[in-house]
Short mmCIF file of C-alpha atoms and ligand atoms in Angstrom, two decimals:
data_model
loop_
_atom_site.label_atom_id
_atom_site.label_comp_id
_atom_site.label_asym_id
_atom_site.label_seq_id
_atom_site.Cartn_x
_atom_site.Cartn_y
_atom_site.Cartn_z
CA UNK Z 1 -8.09 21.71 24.78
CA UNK Z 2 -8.05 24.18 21.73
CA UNK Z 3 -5.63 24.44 18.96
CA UNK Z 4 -5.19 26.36 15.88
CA UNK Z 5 -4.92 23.35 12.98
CA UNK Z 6 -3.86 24.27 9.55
CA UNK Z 7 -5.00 21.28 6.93
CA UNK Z 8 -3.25 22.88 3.55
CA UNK Z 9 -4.23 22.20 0.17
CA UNK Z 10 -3.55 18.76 -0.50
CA UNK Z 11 -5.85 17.71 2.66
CA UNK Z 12 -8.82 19.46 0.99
CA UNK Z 13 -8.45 16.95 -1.99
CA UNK Z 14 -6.45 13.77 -3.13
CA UNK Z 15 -5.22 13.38 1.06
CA UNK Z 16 -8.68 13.81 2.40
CA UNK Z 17 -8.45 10.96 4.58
CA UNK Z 18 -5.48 12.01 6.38
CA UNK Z 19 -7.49 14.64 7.03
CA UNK Z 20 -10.82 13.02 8.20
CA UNK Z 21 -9.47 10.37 10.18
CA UNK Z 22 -6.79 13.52 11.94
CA UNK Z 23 -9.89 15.32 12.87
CA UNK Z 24 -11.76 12.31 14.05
CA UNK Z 25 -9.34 11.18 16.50
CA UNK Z 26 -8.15 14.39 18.15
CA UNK Z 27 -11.69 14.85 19.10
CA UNK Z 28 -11.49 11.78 20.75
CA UNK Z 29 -8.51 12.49 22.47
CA UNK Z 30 -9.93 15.95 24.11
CA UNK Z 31 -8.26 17.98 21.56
CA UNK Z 32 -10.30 20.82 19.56
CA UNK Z 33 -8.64 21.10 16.11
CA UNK Z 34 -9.66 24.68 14.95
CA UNK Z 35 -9.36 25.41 11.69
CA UNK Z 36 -7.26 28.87 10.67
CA UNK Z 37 -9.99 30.63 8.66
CA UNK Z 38 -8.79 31.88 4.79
CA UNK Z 39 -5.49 29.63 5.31
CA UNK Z 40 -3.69 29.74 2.01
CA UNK Z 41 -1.22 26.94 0.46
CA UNK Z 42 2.07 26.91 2.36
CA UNK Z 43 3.71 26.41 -1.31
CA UNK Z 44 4.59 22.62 -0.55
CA UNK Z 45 8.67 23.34 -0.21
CA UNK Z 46 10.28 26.01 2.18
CA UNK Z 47 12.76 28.10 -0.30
CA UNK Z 48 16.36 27.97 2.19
CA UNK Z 49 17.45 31.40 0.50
CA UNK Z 50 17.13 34.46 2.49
CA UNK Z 51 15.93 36.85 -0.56
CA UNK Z 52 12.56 34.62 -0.96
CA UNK Z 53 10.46 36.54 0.82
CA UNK Z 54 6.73 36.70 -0.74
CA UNK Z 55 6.91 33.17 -0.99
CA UNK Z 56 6.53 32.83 2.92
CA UNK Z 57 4.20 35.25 3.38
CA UNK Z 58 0.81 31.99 3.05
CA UNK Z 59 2.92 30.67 6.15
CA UNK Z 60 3.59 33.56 7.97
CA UNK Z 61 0.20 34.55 7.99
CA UNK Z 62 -1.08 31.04 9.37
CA UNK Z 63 1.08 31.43 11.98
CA UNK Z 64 -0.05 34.98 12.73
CA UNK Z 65 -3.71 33.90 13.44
CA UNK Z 66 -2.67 30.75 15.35
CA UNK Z 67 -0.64 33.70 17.49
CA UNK Z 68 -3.74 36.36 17.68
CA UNK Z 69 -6.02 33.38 18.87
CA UNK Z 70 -3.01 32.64 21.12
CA UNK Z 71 -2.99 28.93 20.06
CA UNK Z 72 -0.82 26.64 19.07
CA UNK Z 73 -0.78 25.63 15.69
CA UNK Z 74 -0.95 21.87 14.43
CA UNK Z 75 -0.13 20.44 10.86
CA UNK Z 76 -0.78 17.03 9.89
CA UNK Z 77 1.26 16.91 6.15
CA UNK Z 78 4.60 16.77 6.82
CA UNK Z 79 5.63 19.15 3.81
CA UNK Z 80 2.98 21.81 5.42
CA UNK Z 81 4.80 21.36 8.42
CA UNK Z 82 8.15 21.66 7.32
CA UNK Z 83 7.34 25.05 5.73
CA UNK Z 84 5.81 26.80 8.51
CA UNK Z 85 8.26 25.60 10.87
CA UNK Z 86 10.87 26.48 8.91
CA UNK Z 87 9.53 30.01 8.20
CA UNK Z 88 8.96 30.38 11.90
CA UNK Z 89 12.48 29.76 12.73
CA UNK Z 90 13.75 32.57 9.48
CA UNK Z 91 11.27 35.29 11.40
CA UNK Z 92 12.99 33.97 15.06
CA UNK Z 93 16.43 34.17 13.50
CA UNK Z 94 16.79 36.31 10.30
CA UNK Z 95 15.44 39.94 11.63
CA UNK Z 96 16.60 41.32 8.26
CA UNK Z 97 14.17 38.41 6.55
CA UNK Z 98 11.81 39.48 9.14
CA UNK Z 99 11.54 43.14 9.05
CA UNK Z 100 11.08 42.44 5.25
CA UNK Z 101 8.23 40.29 6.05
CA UNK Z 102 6.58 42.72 8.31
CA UNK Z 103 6.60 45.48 5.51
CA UNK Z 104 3.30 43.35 3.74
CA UNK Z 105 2.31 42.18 7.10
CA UNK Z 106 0.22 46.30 7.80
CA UNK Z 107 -0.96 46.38 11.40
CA UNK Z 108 -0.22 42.60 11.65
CA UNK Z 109 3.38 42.20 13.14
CA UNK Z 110 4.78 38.96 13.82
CA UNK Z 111 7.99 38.27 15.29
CA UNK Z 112 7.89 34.18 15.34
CA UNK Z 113 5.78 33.44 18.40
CA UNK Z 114 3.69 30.33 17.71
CA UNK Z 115 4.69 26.87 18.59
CA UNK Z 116 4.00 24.30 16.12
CA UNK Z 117 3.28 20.93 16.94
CA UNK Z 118 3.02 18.48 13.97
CA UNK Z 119 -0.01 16.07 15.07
CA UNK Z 120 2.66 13.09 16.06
CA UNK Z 121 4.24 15.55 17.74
CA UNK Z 122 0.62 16.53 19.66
CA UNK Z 123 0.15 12.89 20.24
CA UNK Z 124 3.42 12.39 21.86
CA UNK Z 125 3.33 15.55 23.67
CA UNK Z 126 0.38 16.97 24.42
CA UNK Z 127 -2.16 13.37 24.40
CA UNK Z 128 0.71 11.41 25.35
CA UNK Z 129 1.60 7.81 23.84
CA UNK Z 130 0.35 6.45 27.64
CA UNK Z 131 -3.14 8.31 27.22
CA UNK Z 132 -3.67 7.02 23.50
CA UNK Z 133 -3.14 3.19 24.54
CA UNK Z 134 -5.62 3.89 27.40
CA UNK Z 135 -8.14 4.90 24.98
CA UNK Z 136 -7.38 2.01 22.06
CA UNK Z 137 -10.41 -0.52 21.64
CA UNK Z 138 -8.97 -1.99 18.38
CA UNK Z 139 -5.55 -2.63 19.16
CA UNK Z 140 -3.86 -4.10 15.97
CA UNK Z 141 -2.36 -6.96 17.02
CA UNK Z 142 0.61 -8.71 15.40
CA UNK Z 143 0.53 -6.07 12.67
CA UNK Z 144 4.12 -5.64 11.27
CA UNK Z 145 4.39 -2.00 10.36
CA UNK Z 146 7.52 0.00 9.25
CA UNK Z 147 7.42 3.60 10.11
CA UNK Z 148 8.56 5.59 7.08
CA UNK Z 149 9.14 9.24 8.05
CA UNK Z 150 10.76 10.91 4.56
CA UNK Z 151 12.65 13.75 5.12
CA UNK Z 152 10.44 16.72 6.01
CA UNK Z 153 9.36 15.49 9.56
CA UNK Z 154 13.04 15.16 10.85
CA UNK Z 155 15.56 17.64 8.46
CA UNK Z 156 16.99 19.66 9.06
CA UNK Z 157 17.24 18.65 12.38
CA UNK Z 158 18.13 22.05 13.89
CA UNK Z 159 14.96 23.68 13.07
CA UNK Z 160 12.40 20.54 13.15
CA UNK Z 161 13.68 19.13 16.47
CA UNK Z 162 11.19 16.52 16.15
CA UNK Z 163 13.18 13.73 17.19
CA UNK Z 164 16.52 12.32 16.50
CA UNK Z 165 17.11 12.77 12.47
CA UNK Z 166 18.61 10.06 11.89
CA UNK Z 167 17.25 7.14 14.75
CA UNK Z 168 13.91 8.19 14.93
CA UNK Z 169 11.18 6.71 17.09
CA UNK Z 170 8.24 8.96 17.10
CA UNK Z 171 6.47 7.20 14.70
CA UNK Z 172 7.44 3.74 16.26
CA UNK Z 173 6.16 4.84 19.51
CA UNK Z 174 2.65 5.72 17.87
CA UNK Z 175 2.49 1.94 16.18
CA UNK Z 176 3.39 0.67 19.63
CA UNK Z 177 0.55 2.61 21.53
CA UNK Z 178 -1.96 1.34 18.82
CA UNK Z 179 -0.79 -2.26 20.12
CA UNK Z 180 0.99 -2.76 16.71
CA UNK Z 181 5.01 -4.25 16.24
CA UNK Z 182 7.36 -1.45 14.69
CA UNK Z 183 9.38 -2.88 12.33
CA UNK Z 184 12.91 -0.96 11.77
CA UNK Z 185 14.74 -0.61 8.64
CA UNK Z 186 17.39 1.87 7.10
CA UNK Z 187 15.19 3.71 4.17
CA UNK Z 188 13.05 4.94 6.32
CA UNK Z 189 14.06 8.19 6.50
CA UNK Z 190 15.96 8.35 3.17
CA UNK Z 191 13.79 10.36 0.24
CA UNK Z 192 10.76 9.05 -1.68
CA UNK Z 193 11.63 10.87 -5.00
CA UNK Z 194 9.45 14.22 -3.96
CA UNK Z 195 8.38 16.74 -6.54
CA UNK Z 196 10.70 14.94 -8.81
CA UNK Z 197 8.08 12.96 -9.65
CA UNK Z 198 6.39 15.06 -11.49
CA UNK Z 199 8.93 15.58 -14.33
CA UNK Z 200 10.78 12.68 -14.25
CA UNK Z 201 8.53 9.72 -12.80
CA UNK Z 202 11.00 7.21 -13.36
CA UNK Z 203 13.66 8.72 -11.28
CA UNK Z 204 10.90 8.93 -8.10
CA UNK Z 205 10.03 5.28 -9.00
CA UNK Z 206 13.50 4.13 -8.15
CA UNK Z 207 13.96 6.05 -5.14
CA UNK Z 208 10.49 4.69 -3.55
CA UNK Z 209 11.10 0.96 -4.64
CA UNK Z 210 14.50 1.11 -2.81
CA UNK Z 211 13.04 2.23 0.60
CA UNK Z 212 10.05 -0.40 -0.28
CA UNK Z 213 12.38 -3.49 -0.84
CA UNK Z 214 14.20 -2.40 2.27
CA UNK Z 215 10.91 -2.18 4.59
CA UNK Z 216 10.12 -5.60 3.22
CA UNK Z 217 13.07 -7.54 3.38
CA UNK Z 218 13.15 -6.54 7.45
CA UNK Z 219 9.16 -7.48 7.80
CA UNK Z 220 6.68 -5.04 7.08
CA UNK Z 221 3.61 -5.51 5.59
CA UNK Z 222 2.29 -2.18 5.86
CA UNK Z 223 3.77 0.85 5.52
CA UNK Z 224 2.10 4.42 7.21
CA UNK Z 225 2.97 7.73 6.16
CA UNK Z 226 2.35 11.58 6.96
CA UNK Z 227 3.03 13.14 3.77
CA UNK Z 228 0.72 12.80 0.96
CA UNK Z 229 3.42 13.27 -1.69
CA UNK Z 230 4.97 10.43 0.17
CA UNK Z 231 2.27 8.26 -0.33
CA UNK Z 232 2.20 8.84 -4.02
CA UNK Z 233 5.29 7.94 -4.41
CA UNK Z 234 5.37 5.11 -2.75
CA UNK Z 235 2.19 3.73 -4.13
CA UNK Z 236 3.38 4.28 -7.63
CA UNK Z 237 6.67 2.15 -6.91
CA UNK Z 238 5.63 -0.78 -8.06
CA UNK Z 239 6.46 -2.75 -4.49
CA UNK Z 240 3.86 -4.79 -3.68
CA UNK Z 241 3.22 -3.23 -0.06
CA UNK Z 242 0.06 -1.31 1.21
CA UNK Z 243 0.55 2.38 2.46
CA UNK Z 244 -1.76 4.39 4.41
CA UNK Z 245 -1.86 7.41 6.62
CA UNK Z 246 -0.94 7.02 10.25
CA UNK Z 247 -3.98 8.62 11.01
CA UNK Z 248 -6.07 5.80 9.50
CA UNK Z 249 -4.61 3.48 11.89
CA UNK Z 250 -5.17 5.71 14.79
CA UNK Z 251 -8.67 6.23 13.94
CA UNK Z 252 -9.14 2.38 12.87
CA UNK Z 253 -7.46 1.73 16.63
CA UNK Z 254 -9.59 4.18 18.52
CA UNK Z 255 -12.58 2.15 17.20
CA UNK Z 256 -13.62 5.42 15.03
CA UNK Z 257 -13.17 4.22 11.31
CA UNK Z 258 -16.36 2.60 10.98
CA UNK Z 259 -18.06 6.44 11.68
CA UNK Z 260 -16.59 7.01 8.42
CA UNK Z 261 -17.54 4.42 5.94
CA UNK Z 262 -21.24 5.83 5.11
CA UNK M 1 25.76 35.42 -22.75
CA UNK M 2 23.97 38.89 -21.63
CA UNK M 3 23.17 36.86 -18.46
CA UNK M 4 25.34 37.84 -15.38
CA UNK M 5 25.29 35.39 -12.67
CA UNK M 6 26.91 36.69 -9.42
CA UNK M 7 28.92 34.24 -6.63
CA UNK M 8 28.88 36.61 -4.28
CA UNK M 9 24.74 37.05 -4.46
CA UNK M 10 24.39 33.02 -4.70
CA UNK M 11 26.36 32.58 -1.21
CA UNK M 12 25.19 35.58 -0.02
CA UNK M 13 21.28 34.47 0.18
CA UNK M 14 22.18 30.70 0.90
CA UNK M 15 23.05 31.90 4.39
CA UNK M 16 25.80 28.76 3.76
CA UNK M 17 29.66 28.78 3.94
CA UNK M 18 31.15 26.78 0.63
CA UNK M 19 34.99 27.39 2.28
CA UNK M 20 34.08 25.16 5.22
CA UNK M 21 34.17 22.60 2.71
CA UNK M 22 37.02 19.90 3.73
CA UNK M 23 36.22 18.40 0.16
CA UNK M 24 35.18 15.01 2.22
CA UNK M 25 32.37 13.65 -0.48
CA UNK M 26 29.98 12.63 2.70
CA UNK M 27 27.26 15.06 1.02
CA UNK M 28 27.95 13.08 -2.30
CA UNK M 29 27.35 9.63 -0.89
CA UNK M 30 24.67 10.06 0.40
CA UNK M 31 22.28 12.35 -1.75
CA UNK M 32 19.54 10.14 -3.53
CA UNK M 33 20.02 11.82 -6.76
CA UNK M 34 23.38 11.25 -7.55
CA UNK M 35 23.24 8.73 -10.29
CA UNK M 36 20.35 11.76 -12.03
CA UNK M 37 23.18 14.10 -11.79
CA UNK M 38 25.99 14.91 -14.07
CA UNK M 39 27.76 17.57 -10.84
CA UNK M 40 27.36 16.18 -7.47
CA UNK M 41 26.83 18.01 -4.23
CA UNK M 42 30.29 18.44 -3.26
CA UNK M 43 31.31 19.12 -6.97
CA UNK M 44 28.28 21.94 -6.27
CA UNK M 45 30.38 23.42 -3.07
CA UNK M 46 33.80 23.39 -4.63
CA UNK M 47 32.65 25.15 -7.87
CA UNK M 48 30.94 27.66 -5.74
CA UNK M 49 33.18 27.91 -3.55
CA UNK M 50 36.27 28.87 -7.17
CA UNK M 51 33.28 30.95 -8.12
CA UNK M 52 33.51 29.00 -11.20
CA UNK M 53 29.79 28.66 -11.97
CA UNK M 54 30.05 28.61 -15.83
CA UNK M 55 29.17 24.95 -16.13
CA UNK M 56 26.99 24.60 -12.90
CA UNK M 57 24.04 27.05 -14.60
CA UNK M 58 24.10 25.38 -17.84
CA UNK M 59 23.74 21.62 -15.93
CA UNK M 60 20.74 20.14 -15.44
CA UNK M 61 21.64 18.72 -12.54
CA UNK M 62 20.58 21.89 -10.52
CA UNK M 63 16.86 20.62 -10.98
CA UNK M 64 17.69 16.91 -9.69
CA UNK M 65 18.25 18.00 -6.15
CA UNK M 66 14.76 16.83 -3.86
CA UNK M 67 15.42 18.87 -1.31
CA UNK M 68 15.27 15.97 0.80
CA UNK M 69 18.40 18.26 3.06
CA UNK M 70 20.14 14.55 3.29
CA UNK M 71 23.42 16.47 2.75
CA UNK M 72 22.98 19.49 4.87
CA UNK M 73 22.13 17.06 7.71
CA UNK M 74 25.17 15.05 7.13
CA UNK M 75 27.89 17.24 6.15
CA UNK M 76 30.49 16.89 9.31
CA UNK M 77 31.10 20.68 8.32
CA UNK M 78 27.93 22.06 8.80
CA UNK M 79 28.66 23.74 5.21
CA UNK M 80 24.71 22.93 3.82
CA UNK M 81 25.16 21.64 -0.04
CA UNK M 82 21.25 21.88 -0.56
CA UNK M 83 21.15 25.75 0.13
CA UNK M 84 23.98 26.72 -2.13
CA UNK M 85 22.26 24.64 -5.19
CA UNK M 86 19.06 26.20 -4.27
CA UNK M 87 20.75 29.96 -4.00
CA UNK M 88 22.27 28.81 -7.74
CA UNK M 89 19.18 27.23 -8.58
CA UNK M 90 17.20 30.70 -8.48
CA UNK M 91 20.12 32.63 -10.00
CA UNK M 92 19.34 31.22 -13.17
CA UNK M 93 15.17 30.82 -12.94
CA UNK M 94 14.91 34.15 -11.64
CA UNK M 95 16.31 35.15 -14.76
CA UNK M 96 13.79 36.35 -17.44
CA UNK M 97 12.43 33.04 -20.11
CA UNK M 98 14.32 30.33 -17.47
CA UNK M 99 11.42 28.91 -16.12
CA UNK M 100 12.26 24.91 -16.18
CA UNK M 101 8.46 24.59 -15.62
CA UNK M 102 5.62 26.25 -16.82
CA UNK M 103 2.00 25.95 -16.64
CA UNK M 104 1.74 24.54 -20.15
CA UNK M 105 3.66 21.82 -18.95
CA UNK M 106 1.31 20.64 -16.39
CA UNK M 107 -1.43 18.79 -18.28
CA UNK M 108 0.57 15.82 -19.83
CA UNK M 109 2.00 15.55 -16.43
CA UNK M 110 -1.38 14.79 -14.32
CA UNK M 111 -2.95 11.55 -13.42
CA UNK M 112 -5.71 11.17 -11.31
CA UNK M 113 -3.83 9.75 -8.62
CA UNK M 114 -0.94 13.14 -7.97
CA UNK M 115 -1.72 15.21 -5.29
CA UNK M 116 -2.10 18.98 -5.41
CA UNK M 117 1.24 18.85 -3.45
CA UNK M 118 3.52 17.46 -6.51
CA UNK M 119 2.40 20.57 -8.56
CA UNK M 120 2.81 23.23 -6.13
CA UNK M 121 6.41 22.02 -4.89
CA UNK M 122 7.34 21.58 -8.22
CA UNK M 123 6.94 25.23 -9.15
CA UNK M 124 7.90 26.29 -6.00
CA UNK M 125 11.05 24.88 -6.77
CA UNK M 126 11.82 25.27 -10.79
CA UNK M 127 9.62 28.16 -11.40
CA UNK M 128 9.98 32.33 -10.42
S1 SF4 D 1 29.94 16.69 3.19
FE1 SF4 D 1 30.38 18.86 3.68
S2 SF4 D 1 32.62 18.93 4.03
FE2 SF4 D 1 32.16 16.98 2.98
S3 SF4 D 1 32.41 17.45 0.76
FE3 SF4 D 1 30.25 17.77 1.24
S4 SF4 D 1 30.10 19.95 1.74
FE4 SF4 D 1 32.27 19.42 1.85
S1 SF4 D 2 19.19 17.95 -0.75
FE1 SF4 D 2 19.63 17.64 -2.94
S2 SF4 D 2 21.85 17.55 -3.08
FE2 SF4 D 2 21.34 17.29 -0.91
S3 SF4 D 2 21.27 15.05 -0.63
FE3 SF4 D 2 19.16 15.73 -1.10
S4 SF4 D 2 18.96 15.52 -3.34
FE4 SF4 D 2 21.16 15.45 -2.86
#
């Protein structure tokens, strides 16, 4: 099966493993990930007021080709994600915000007709969490791993309809169909510090360490993420904890890593 | 002040409703930046809500919201805290010289380890 994949910037440099090991495994699970051709950065945070319009053009027009293809459209970072869904749902449901749109669009109308499937959602969905244990040679046993989803995979809830915002269990569904033990705690879908980071390090440092401790002091020894700001974040908190993408363990499951390593 | 800041614009493109507001505090307990700020989400809705903004565009505390929509989520009131600060939030930057980030800013903030994604949100957020 085809689809219409949309990396973003981030994937293209300091995430390019969540990338990789993404493209690696859909492959092996009968999905074609096409890439949108001339994508440009979704901007990294969806603006919620109604006036920003330029700044959702980069999404709109990702969606647009995913829709002239007619595709559907998978993301992999979960800020990515959370833009273009977002700006989906402001051309499905804001027709003044949409008619604006359409004024730079030329020829190209759009009127909010791709589905978007973040890749956990694509697993669960379109794969199936049935199909992926079928196809696991490197099951990893008797890891303890604590899913930590942020907030741009589940809110708001209304427009991501991912899963339930605030009991998840996408991502704990995925660890148990690489043959991995889910380990639940509260943090995990409280914020890492985001773009906060950036000007005030400190302040990102505390949030992180707090949903850290927490994944800890319930069990985890591993924590996997789909947001590469995420990641940062976390691996700048100072807990002692490894953090990877969930696509490295879905790749390292399917028996595919070791394609990688030379 | 030869700055004008308008209410009725701010609520206007939040798309949110400040008089839903049953003045509960939910929003306030649980955003993740509350210690950072010196208003606090619900503090955000009220004010907005008196149109008494004064105090709210001079605060730094409209750059420690993450976005992380913690509030919106869990308001029981469906009034969305995180939209109105954002709506207030580009009141002021869209203002001429009120950038709270600008590109000369960005070099002492690298390290080899940020992602591309740090920068962009960060502008996308404090920067018109
Ligand atoms: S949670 Fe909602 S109703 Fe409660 S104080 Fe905040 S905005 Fe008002
Ligand atoms: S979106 Fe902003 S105000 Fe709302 S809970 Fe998160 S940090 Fe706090």
């Amino acid at each position: 099966m085809k689809m219409s994949y949309f990396p973003g910037c981030t994937l293209k440099n300091k995430a390019t493993d969540l990338d990789v090991y993404a493209r690696l495994s859909a492959e092996a699970l009968d999905i074609m990930l096409e890439e949108i051709e001339n994508w440009q950065c979704c901007g990294g945070m969806f603006t919620s007021s109604n006036d920003e319009v330029a700044t959702k053009l980069s999404s709109v027009r990702v969606l647009n080709s995913a829709f002239k293809k007619g595709q559907d459209l998978v993301t992999v970072c979960s800020a990515c994600h959370n833009v273009v869904k977002q700006t989906n749902n402001a051309m499905q449901t804001d027709s003044e915000f949409a008619s604006k749109v359409n004024n730079y669009m030329g020829e190209d109308k759009y009127e909010g007709q791709t589905k978007i499937y973040h890749y956990l959602e694509m697993l669960r969905d379109v794969v199936g969490f049935e199909k992926i244990k079928e196809k696991v040679v490197n099951p990893l046993k008797g890891k303890k791993i604590g899913a930590y989803y942020g907030c741009l995979l589940l809110r708001p809830s209304k427009v991501m309809a991912m899963d339930n915002p605030e009991n998840p269990t996408i991502l704990e569904d995925f660890i148990r169909a690489i043959g991995a033990e889910p380990v639940i705690y509260a943090q995990r879908n409280e914020c890492c510090g985001g773009y906060v980071t950036l000007e005030s390090p400190n302040s990102a440092k505390k949030q992180s360490n707090r949903v850290l401790e927490n994944a800890k002091a319930n069990g985890a020894e591993l924590i996997i993420t789909a947001c590469p700001l995420c990641l940062y974040n976390l691996k700048k908190s100072g807990a002692n904890i490894p953090v990877v993408y969930f696509t490295e363990l879905l790749a390292e499951a399917l028996g595919l890593k070791e394609q990688t390593n030379d | 002040m030869t700055n004008k800041y308008s209410v009725e614009e701010i609520i206007k493109r939040s798309g949110a409703n400040p008089l839903k507001c049953m003045k509960c505090g939910k929003c306030s307990a649980t955003c993740p930046a509350y210690d950072e700020m010196e208003y606090h989400p619900h503090q955000f809705v009220s004010m907005i809500a008196d149109g008494d903004i004064e105090a709210l565009v001079k605060s730094d505390s409209i750059y420690r919201c993450l976005s992380c929509f913690a509030c919106v989520e869990r308001c029981p009131r469906g009034v969305e805290p995180a939209k109105l600060i954002e709506a207030l939030k580009l009141e002021v930057i869209r203002k001429k010289g009120q950038n709270y980030l600008t590109p000369n800013d960005i070099p002492n903030m690298l390290n080899e380890d940020l992602p591309q994604q740090a920068i962009v949100s960060a502008f996308r957020k404090y920067t018109k």
